[in-house]
CSV table of C-alpha atoms (C1' of nucleotides) in Angstrom, one decimal:
chain,number,residue,atom,x,y,z
A,479,MET,CA,-12.4,27.1,-42.0
A,480,PRO,CA,-10.6,28.8,-44.4
A,481,GLU,CA,-6.8,27.7,-45.5
A,482,LEU,CA,-5.1,28.8,-48.4
A,483,PRO,CA,-7.7,27.7,-51.5
A,484,GLU,CA,-10.6,29.3,-49.7
A,485,VAL,CA,-8.7,32.5,-48.4
A,486,GLU,CA,-7.6,32.7,-52.2
A,487,THR,CA,-11.4,32.1,-53.6
A,488,VAL,CA,-12.3,35.2,-51.3
A,489,LYS,CA,-9.7,37.3,-52.1
A,490,ARG,CA,-10.4,36.5,-56.3
A,491,HIS,CA,-14.0,37.6,-55.5
A,492,LEU,CA,-13.2,40.7,-53.5
A,493,ILE,CA,-10.9,41.9,-56.5
A,494,SER,CA,-13.8,41.6,-58.7
A,495,GLU,CA,-16.6,42.9,-56.6
A,496,VAL,CA,-15.1,45.5,-54.2
A,497,VAL,CA,-11.6,47.0,-55.7
A,498,GLY,CA,-12.2,50.6,-56.6
A,499,LYS,CA,-15.4,50.6,-54.1
A,500,THR,CA,-15.1,53.1,-50.9
A,501,ILE,CA,-16.6,52.1,-47.6
A,502,VAL,CA,-19.0,54.7,-46.2
A,503,SER,CA,-19.1,53.5,-43.0
A,504,VAL,CA,-18.6,50.2,-40.5
A,505,VAL,CA,-21.2,48.8,-38.7
A,506,TYR,CA,-19.6,47.0,-35.5
A,507,ARG,CA,-22.1,44.1,-34.5
A,508,ASP,CA,-19.9,42.4,-32.1
A,509,LYS,CA,-17.1,44.9,-31.2
A,510,ARG,CA,-14.2,41.5,-30.5
A,511,LEU,CA,-13.7,40.9,-33.7
A,512,LEU,CA,-11.3,44.2,-33.5
A,513,LYS,CA,-8.0,43.7,-32.2
A,514,GLY,CA,-5.7,46.3,-31.0
A,515,ILE,CA,-7.8,49.1,-31.8
A,516,THR,CA,-11.1,51.2,-30.9
A,517,THR,CA,-13.7,51.1,-33.4
A,518,LYS,CA,-13.9,54.6,-33.1
A,519,LYS,CA,-10.4,54.7,-34.7
A,520,PHE,CA,-11.1,51.9,-37.5
A,521,SER,CA,-13.8,54.3,-38.7
A,522,GLU,CA,-12.0,56.9,-39.0
A,523,LEU,CA,-8.9,55.5,-40.9
A,524,VAL,CA,-11.0,53.6,-43.6
A,525,GLU,CA,-14.8,55.5,-43.6
A,526,GLY,CA,-14.5,57.7,-46.6
A,527,LYS,CA,-11.6,55.6,-48.6
A,528,LYS,CA,-11.4,53.7,-51.4
A,529,ILE,CA,-10.4,50.1,-51.5
A,530,GLU,CA,-7.5,50.0,-53.7
A,531,ARG,CA,-6.5,46.3,-53.6
A,532,ILE,CA,-6.9,42.8,-52.3
A,533,ILE,CA,-3.8,40.7,-50.8
A,534,ARG,CA,-3.7,37.2,-50.0
A,535,ARG,CA,-0.7,35.9,-47.8
A,536,GLY,CA,-0.9,32.6,-46.3
A,537,LYS,CA,-4.7,32.6,-44.6
A,538,VAL,CA,-4.2,36.4,-44.1
A,539,LEU,CA,-6.9,39.0,-46.0
A,540,ILE,CA,-5.1,41.9,-46.6
A,541,LEU,CA,-6.9,45.3,-48.1
A,542,GLY,CA,-5.3,48.2,-49.3
A,543,ILE,CA,-7.2,51.3,-48.8
A,544,LYS,CA,-6.3,54.4,-50.1
A,545,GLU,CA,-4.4,56.6,-48.9
A,546,SER,CA,-4.7,55.1,-45.3
A,547,GLY,CA,-3.6,51.8,-44.8
A,548,PHE,CA,-4.5,48.2,-44.4
A,549,ILE,CA,-7.2,46.5,-43.3
A,550,ILE,CA,-6.3,43.2,-42.4
A,551,ILE,CA,-7.9,39.6,-41.9
A,552,HIS,CA,-8.0,36.5,-39.8
A,553,LEU,CA,-10.8,34.1,-40.8
A,554,ARG,CA,-9.3,31.6,-38.2
A,555,ILE,CA,-11.9,28.5,-37.9
A,556,SER,CA,-15.1,30.1,-39.0
A,557,GLY,CA,-15.2,33.4,-40.1
A,558,TRP,CA,-15.8,34.4,-44.4
A,559,LEU,CA,-16.8,37.1,-46.6
A,560,ILE,CA,-19.7,37.8,-48.0
A,561,VAL,CA,-20.6,40.3,-50.4
A,562,SER,CA,-24.8,41.3,-50.6
A,563,LYS,CA,-27.1,43.8,-50.7
A,564,LYS,CA,-28.4,42.4,-46.9
A,565,GLU,CA,-27.2,41.4,-43.7
A,566,GLU,CA,-26.0,38.0,-43.6
A,567,LYS,CA,-26.8,35.0,-41.0
A,568,PHE,CA,-23.8,35.8,-38.4
A,569,ALA,CA,-21.9,39.0,-39.3
A,570,ARG,CA,-20.3,40.4,-36.7
A,571,VAL,CA,-18.6,43.4,-38.8
A,572,LEU,CA,-20.2,45.2,-41.5
A,573,PHE,CA,-18.3,47.5,-44.2
A,574,CYS,CA,-21.0,49.1,-46.2
A,575,LEU,CA,-20.0,49.9,-49.8
A,576,ASP,CA,-20.9,52.8,-52.2
A,577,ASP,CA,-22.7,50.8,-54.3
A,578,GLY,CA,-25.1,50.2,-51.2
A,579,ARG,CA,-24.2,46.5,-51.0
A,580,PHE,CA,-22.2,45.4,-47.4
A,581,ILE,CA,-19.0,43.5,-46.8
A,582,ASN,CA,-20.2,40.9,-44.5
A,583,PHE,CA,-17.6,39.9,-42.2
A,584,CYS,CA,-19.2,36.4,-41.0
A,585,ASP,CA,-18.5,35.2,-38.0
A,586,GLN,CA,-19.9,32.0,-35.8
A,587,ARG,CA,-17.4,31.7,-33.3
A,588,VAL,CA,-16.4,34.8,-33.6
A,589,LEU,CA,-12.3,33.8,-33.0
A,590,GLY,CA,-12.0,35.1,-36.4
A,591,GLU,CA,-9.7,38.9,-36.2
A,592,LEU,CA,-10.2,42.4,-37.9
A,593,LYS,CA,-7.1,45.1,-37.6
A,594,PHE,CA,-5.7,47.5,-39.0
A,595,SER,CA,-2.0,48.2,-39.9
A,596,PHE,CA,-0.2,51.1,-41.7
A,597,ASN,CA,2.3,48.6,-42.8
A,598,TRP,CA,1.2,44.8,-43.1
A,599,GLN,CA,4.9,43.3,-43.8
A,600,ASP,CA,5.6,44.0,-40.4
A,601,LEU,CA,2.8,42.4,-38.6
A,602,PRO,CA,4.4,39.5,-36.6
A,603,ILE,CA,2.3,36.7,-38.0
A,604,ILE,CA,3.5,37.9,-41.5
A,605,LYS,CA,7.2,38.3,-40.4
A,606,LYS,CA,6.5,34.3,-38.5
A,607,MET,CA,5.1,33.4,-41.2
A,608,GLY,CA,6.3,30.2,-43.5
A,609,GLN,CA,6.9,30.4,-48.1
A,610,GLU,CA,3.7,30.1,-50.0
A,611,VAL,CA,3.8,26.8,-50.9
A,612,PHE,CA,3.6,27.9,-54.6
A,613,ASP,CA,6.7,30.3,-54.1
A,614,LEU,CA,8.1,26.8,-53.7
A,615,ASP,CA,9.6,24.2,-55.4
A,616,SER,CA,9.8,20.7,-55.5
A,617,LYS,CA,13.9,20.8,-54.6
A,618,ALA,CA,13.4,23.6,-52.2
A,619,PHE,CA,9.9,22.2,-50.5
A,620,ILE,CA,12.5,19.0,-50.1
A,621,ALA,CA,15.4,20.6,-48.1
A,622,LEU,CA,12.6,22.8,-46.1
A,623,PHE,CA,10.7,18.9,-44.7
A,624,GLY,CA,14.0,17.2,-44.7
A,625,ASN,CA,16.1,18.1,-41.5
A,626,LYS,CA,12.6,18.1,-39.6
A,627,LYS,CA,11.9,16.2,-37.2
A,628,SER,CA,8.2,16.8,-36.4
A,629,LYS,CA,5.3,14.7,-37.7
A,630,ILE,CA,4.6,15.7,-41.1
A,631,LYS,CA,0.8,16.1,-41.2
A,632,PRO,CA,0.8,18.6,-37.9
A,633,LEU,CA,4.0,19.7,-40.3
A,634,LEU,CA,2.8,20.4,-43.3
A,635,MET,CA,0.5,23.3,-40.9
A,636,ASP,CA,2.4,24.8,-39.1
A,637,GLN,CA,2.1,28.3,-40.7
A,638,HIS,CA,5.7,29.2,-38.9
A,639,PHE,CA,7.0,26.5,-40.9
A,640,LEU,CA,4.8,26.6,-45.0
A,641,ALA,CA,1.5,29.2,-45.4
A,642,GLY,CA,-1.4,28.3,-46.0
A,643,ILE,CA,-2.1,24.4,-44.7
A,644,GLY,CA,-4.7,23.8,-42.4
A,645,ASN,CA,-5.9,20.2,-41.4
A,646,ILE,CA,-8.5,19.5,-44.3
A,647,TYR,CA,-5.6,19.9,-46.7
A,648,ALA,CA,-2.7,18.6,-44.8
A,649,GLN,CA,-4.9,15.5,-44.5
A,650,GLU,CA,-6.4,15.5,-48.1
A,651,ALA,CA,-2.1,15.7,-49.3
A,652,VAL,CA,-0.5,12.6,-47.2
A,653,PHE,CA,-3.4,10.6,-48.2
A,654,CYS,CA,-2.4,11.6,-51.9
A,655,ALA,CA,1.2,10.5,-51.2
A,656,GLY,CA,0.1,7.3,-49.2
A,657,VAL,CA,2.1,8.8,-46.5
A,658,HIS,CA,1.1,8.5,-42.5
A,659,PRO,CA,0.4,11.0,-41.1
A,660,GLY,CA,2.9,10.5,-37.8
A,661,ARG,CA,5.8,10.5,-39.7
A,662,GLN,CA,8.9,12.2,-38.8
A,663,SER,CA,9.0,14.6,-41.7
A,664,ASN,CA,13.5,14.1,-41.8
A,665,ASP,CA,12.4,9.9,-42.0
A,666,LEU,CA,10.9,10.6,-45.5
A,667,SER,CA,12.9,9.9,-48.2
A,668,PRO,CA,13.5,12.4,-51.2
A,669,LYS,CA,10.8,10.6,-53.1
A,670,GLU,CA,8.0,10.9,-50.5
A,671,LEU,CA,9.1,14.2,-49.6
A,672,SER,CA,8.4,15.0,-53.9
A,673,LYS,CA,5.4,12.9,-53.8
A,674,ILE,CA,3.4,15.7,-50.4
A,675,TYR,CA,4.8,18.2,-52.5
A,676,GLN,CA,3.0,17.3,-56.0
A,677,CYS,CA,-0.3,16.2,-54.4
A,678,LEU,CA,-0.3,19.7,-52.3
A,679,LYS,CA,0.0,21.6,-55.4
A,680,LYS,CA,-1.9,19.9,-57.3
A,681,ILE,CA,-5.1,19.9,-54.5
A,682,LEU,CA,-4.6,22.7,-53.4
A,683,SER,CA,-4.8,24.2,-57.4
A,684,LYS,CA,-7.6,21.8,-57.5
A,685,ALA,CA,-9.0,23.0,-54.6
A,686,ILE,CA,-8.8,27.0,-55.5
A,687,GLU,CA,-10.5,25.8,-59.0
A,688,LYS,CA,-13.7,24.6,-57.6
A,689,LYS,CA,-13.9,27.3,-55.2
A,690,GLY,CA,-13.0,26.1,-52.0
A,691,SER,CA,-14.4,23.2,-49.7
A,692,SER,CA,-17.8,23.6,-47.9
A,693,VAL,CA,-17.8,22.0,-44.4
A,694,ASP,CA,-20.0,23.3,-42.3
A,695,THR,CA,-20.5,27.2,-42.7
A,696,TYR,CA,-17.7,28.1,-45.6
A,697,ARG,CA,-19.4,29.8,-48.2
A,698,ASP,CA,-17.4,31.8,-50.9
A,699,GLY,CA,-18.0,35.9,-51.4
A,700,GLU,CA,-21.0,35.4,-53.2
A,701,GLY,CA,-22.4,33.3,-49.5
A,702,LYS,CA,-22.3,30.1,-52.1
A,703,LYS,CA,-20.7,26.3,-51.5
A,704,GLY,CA,-17.4,25.9,-52.8
A,705,GLU,CA,-17.1,22.7,-54.5
A,706,TYR,CA,-13.9,20.9,-53.6
A,707,ALA,CA,-15.9,19.0,-50.5
A,708,GLU,CA,-17.1,16.2,-52.4
A,709,LEU,CA,-13.6,15.9,-54.2
A,710,LEU,CA,-12.0,15.1,-50.9
A,711,LYS,CA,-10.7,11.6,-50.3
A,712,VAL,CA,-10.6,11.0,-46.3
A,713,TYR,CA,-11.4,14.0,-44.3
A,714,GLN,CA,-14.4,13.7,-42.2
A,715,ARG,CA,-14.4,9.9,-44.1
A,716,GLN,CA,-13.7,8.0,-41.0
A,717,ASN,CA,-15.4,4.5,-40.9
A,718,LEU,CA,-16.2,5.3,-44.7
A,719,PRO,CA,-13.9,3.1,-47.2
A,720,CYS,CA,-11.1,4.3,-48.7
A,721,VAL,CA,-11.6,5.4,-52.0
A,722,LYS,CA,-8.4,3.4,-53.5
A,723,CYS,CA,-8.4,0.2,-51.0
A,724,LYS,CA,-11.9,-0.2,-49.5
A,725,THR,CA,-10.1,-0.7,-46.3
A,726,LYS,CA,-11.9,1.6,-43.5
A,727,ILE,CA,-10.8,4.7,-42.9
A,728,ILE,CA,-9.8,5.6,-39.4
A,729,LYS,CA,-9.5,8.3,-37.3
A,730,GLU,CA,-7.1,9.7,-34.7
A,731,THR,CA,-6.0,12.6,-32.8
A,732,ILE,CA,-2.6,13.6,-34.5
A,733,GLY,CA,-0.5,17.0,-33.1
A,734,GLY,CA,-3.8,17.4,-31.3
A,735,ARG,CA,-6.1,17.4,-34.5
A,736,GLY,CA,-8.3,14.9,-35.8
A,737,THR,CA,-7.0,13.4,-38.4
A,738,CYS,CA,-8.3,10.6,-40.9
A,739,PHE,CA,-6.6,8.3,-42.7
A,740,CYS,CA,-6.3,4.7,-44.7
A,741,PRO,CA,-4.4,2.5,-42.8
A,742,ARG,CA,-3.9,0.0,-45.7
A,743,CYS,CA,-2.3,3.0,-48.2
A,744,GLN,CA,-0.7,5.3,-46.3
A,745,ASN,CA,2.9,3.8,-44.7
B,806,DA,C1',13.1,21.2,-31.0
B,807,DA,C1',9.4,18.9,-30.5
B,808,DT,C1',4.6,18.1,-28.0
B,809,DG,C1',0.8,18.8,-25.2
B,810,DG,C1',-2.7,20.9,-23.1
B,811,DG,C1',-5.5,25.3,-22.5
B,812,DA,C1',-7.4,29.1,-23.9
B,813,DC,C1',-9.9,31.9,-26.8
B,814,DC,C1',-15.9,31.5,-28.6
B,815,DT,C1',-20.5,29.3,-30.8
B,816,DG,C1',-23.5,26.7,-32.1
B,817,DC,C1',-24.3,22.7,-34.2
B,818,DG,C1',-25.3,17.3,-34.2
B,819,DC,C1',-26.2,13.1,-32.0
B,820,DG,C1',-26.9,10.2,-27.8
B,821,DC,C1',-29.8,9.4,-24.3
C,1061,DT,C1',-39.1,17.2,-27.4
C,1062,DG,C1',-35.3,18.9,-24.7
C,1063,DC,C1',-30.7,18.8,-22.9
C,1064,DG,C1',-25.9,17.7,-22.1
C,1065,DC,C1',-21.6,16.7,-24.4
C,1066,DG,C1',-18.2,16.4,-28.3
C,1067,DC,C1',-16.8,18.7,-32.0
C,1068,DA,C1',-15.6,22.2,-35.2
C,1069,DG,C1',-11.6,24.0,-41.6
C,1070,DG,C1',-6.9,28.4,-36.4
C,1071,DT,C1',-3.2,30.2,-33.7
C,1072,DC,C1',-1.4,32.1,-29.5
C,1073,DC,C1',0.9,30.9,-24.8
C,1074,DC,C1',2.6,28.1,-21.6
C,1075,DA,C1',5.1,23.6,-19.5
C,1076,DT,C1',8.2,19.8,-20.3
DNA sequence: AATGGGACCTGCGCGC
DNA sequence: TGCGCGCAGGTCCCAT
């Protein structure tokens, strides 16, 4: 599911709902989510401790635990977090809080990751991660993309290069900018790169405002669907008319991932 | 440096 | 109605 807007939505929800709460116990319905640590050790490190703060870096969620360390959550493809009074469908790990509610770590495909770290900034996934989109200005974005030979759409999704963009928003951004997803990044003019940058910021901001996109199983922290899905212009719109020119949207595999685009608007 | 394929997983929707 | 197949928002690892 989750790209930057969805993870940011979950983060904001957790900040308002669970910061200050104590994790009474952790229930493991499926241990495979837990990486690099035993359930016993994980429980020892977090049970009875207070959730102090919530951080997002790229698509990674970090829960600061008072006088302990950090719970690291990666939702990968089908993971999501729901704060509620009951055990939700596909709940793989449940954090039982002192107010009687649970943070449900739900994950249909069990590809998500739950870790513990004493120093989250030293995690390989964090160390290797590119900059946040919102930390870049137009000039820095153009400089970054201007000397890379990769195809633009897969490059936008490369977390080592730029953090937070996935298959939905990469497609939306290049559509918005009128750029073919298979174009080489270093062949794009500064004007085209600038346009992609502006589109990306606009789309991500709007998606955060709408609490993400709900294609398939994704839900925000309350278990509600995000509202950005209805604003998507090309993602999963193959064979439907382009919203700008009515040409049929096509779908191709680019960089190993399904990619929808308008063959007329995107050059 | 860039790209492609496979692996990790489950479950949904579709066509027959 | 039932079954097999393809496909899915991510990331890592390996080979070329």
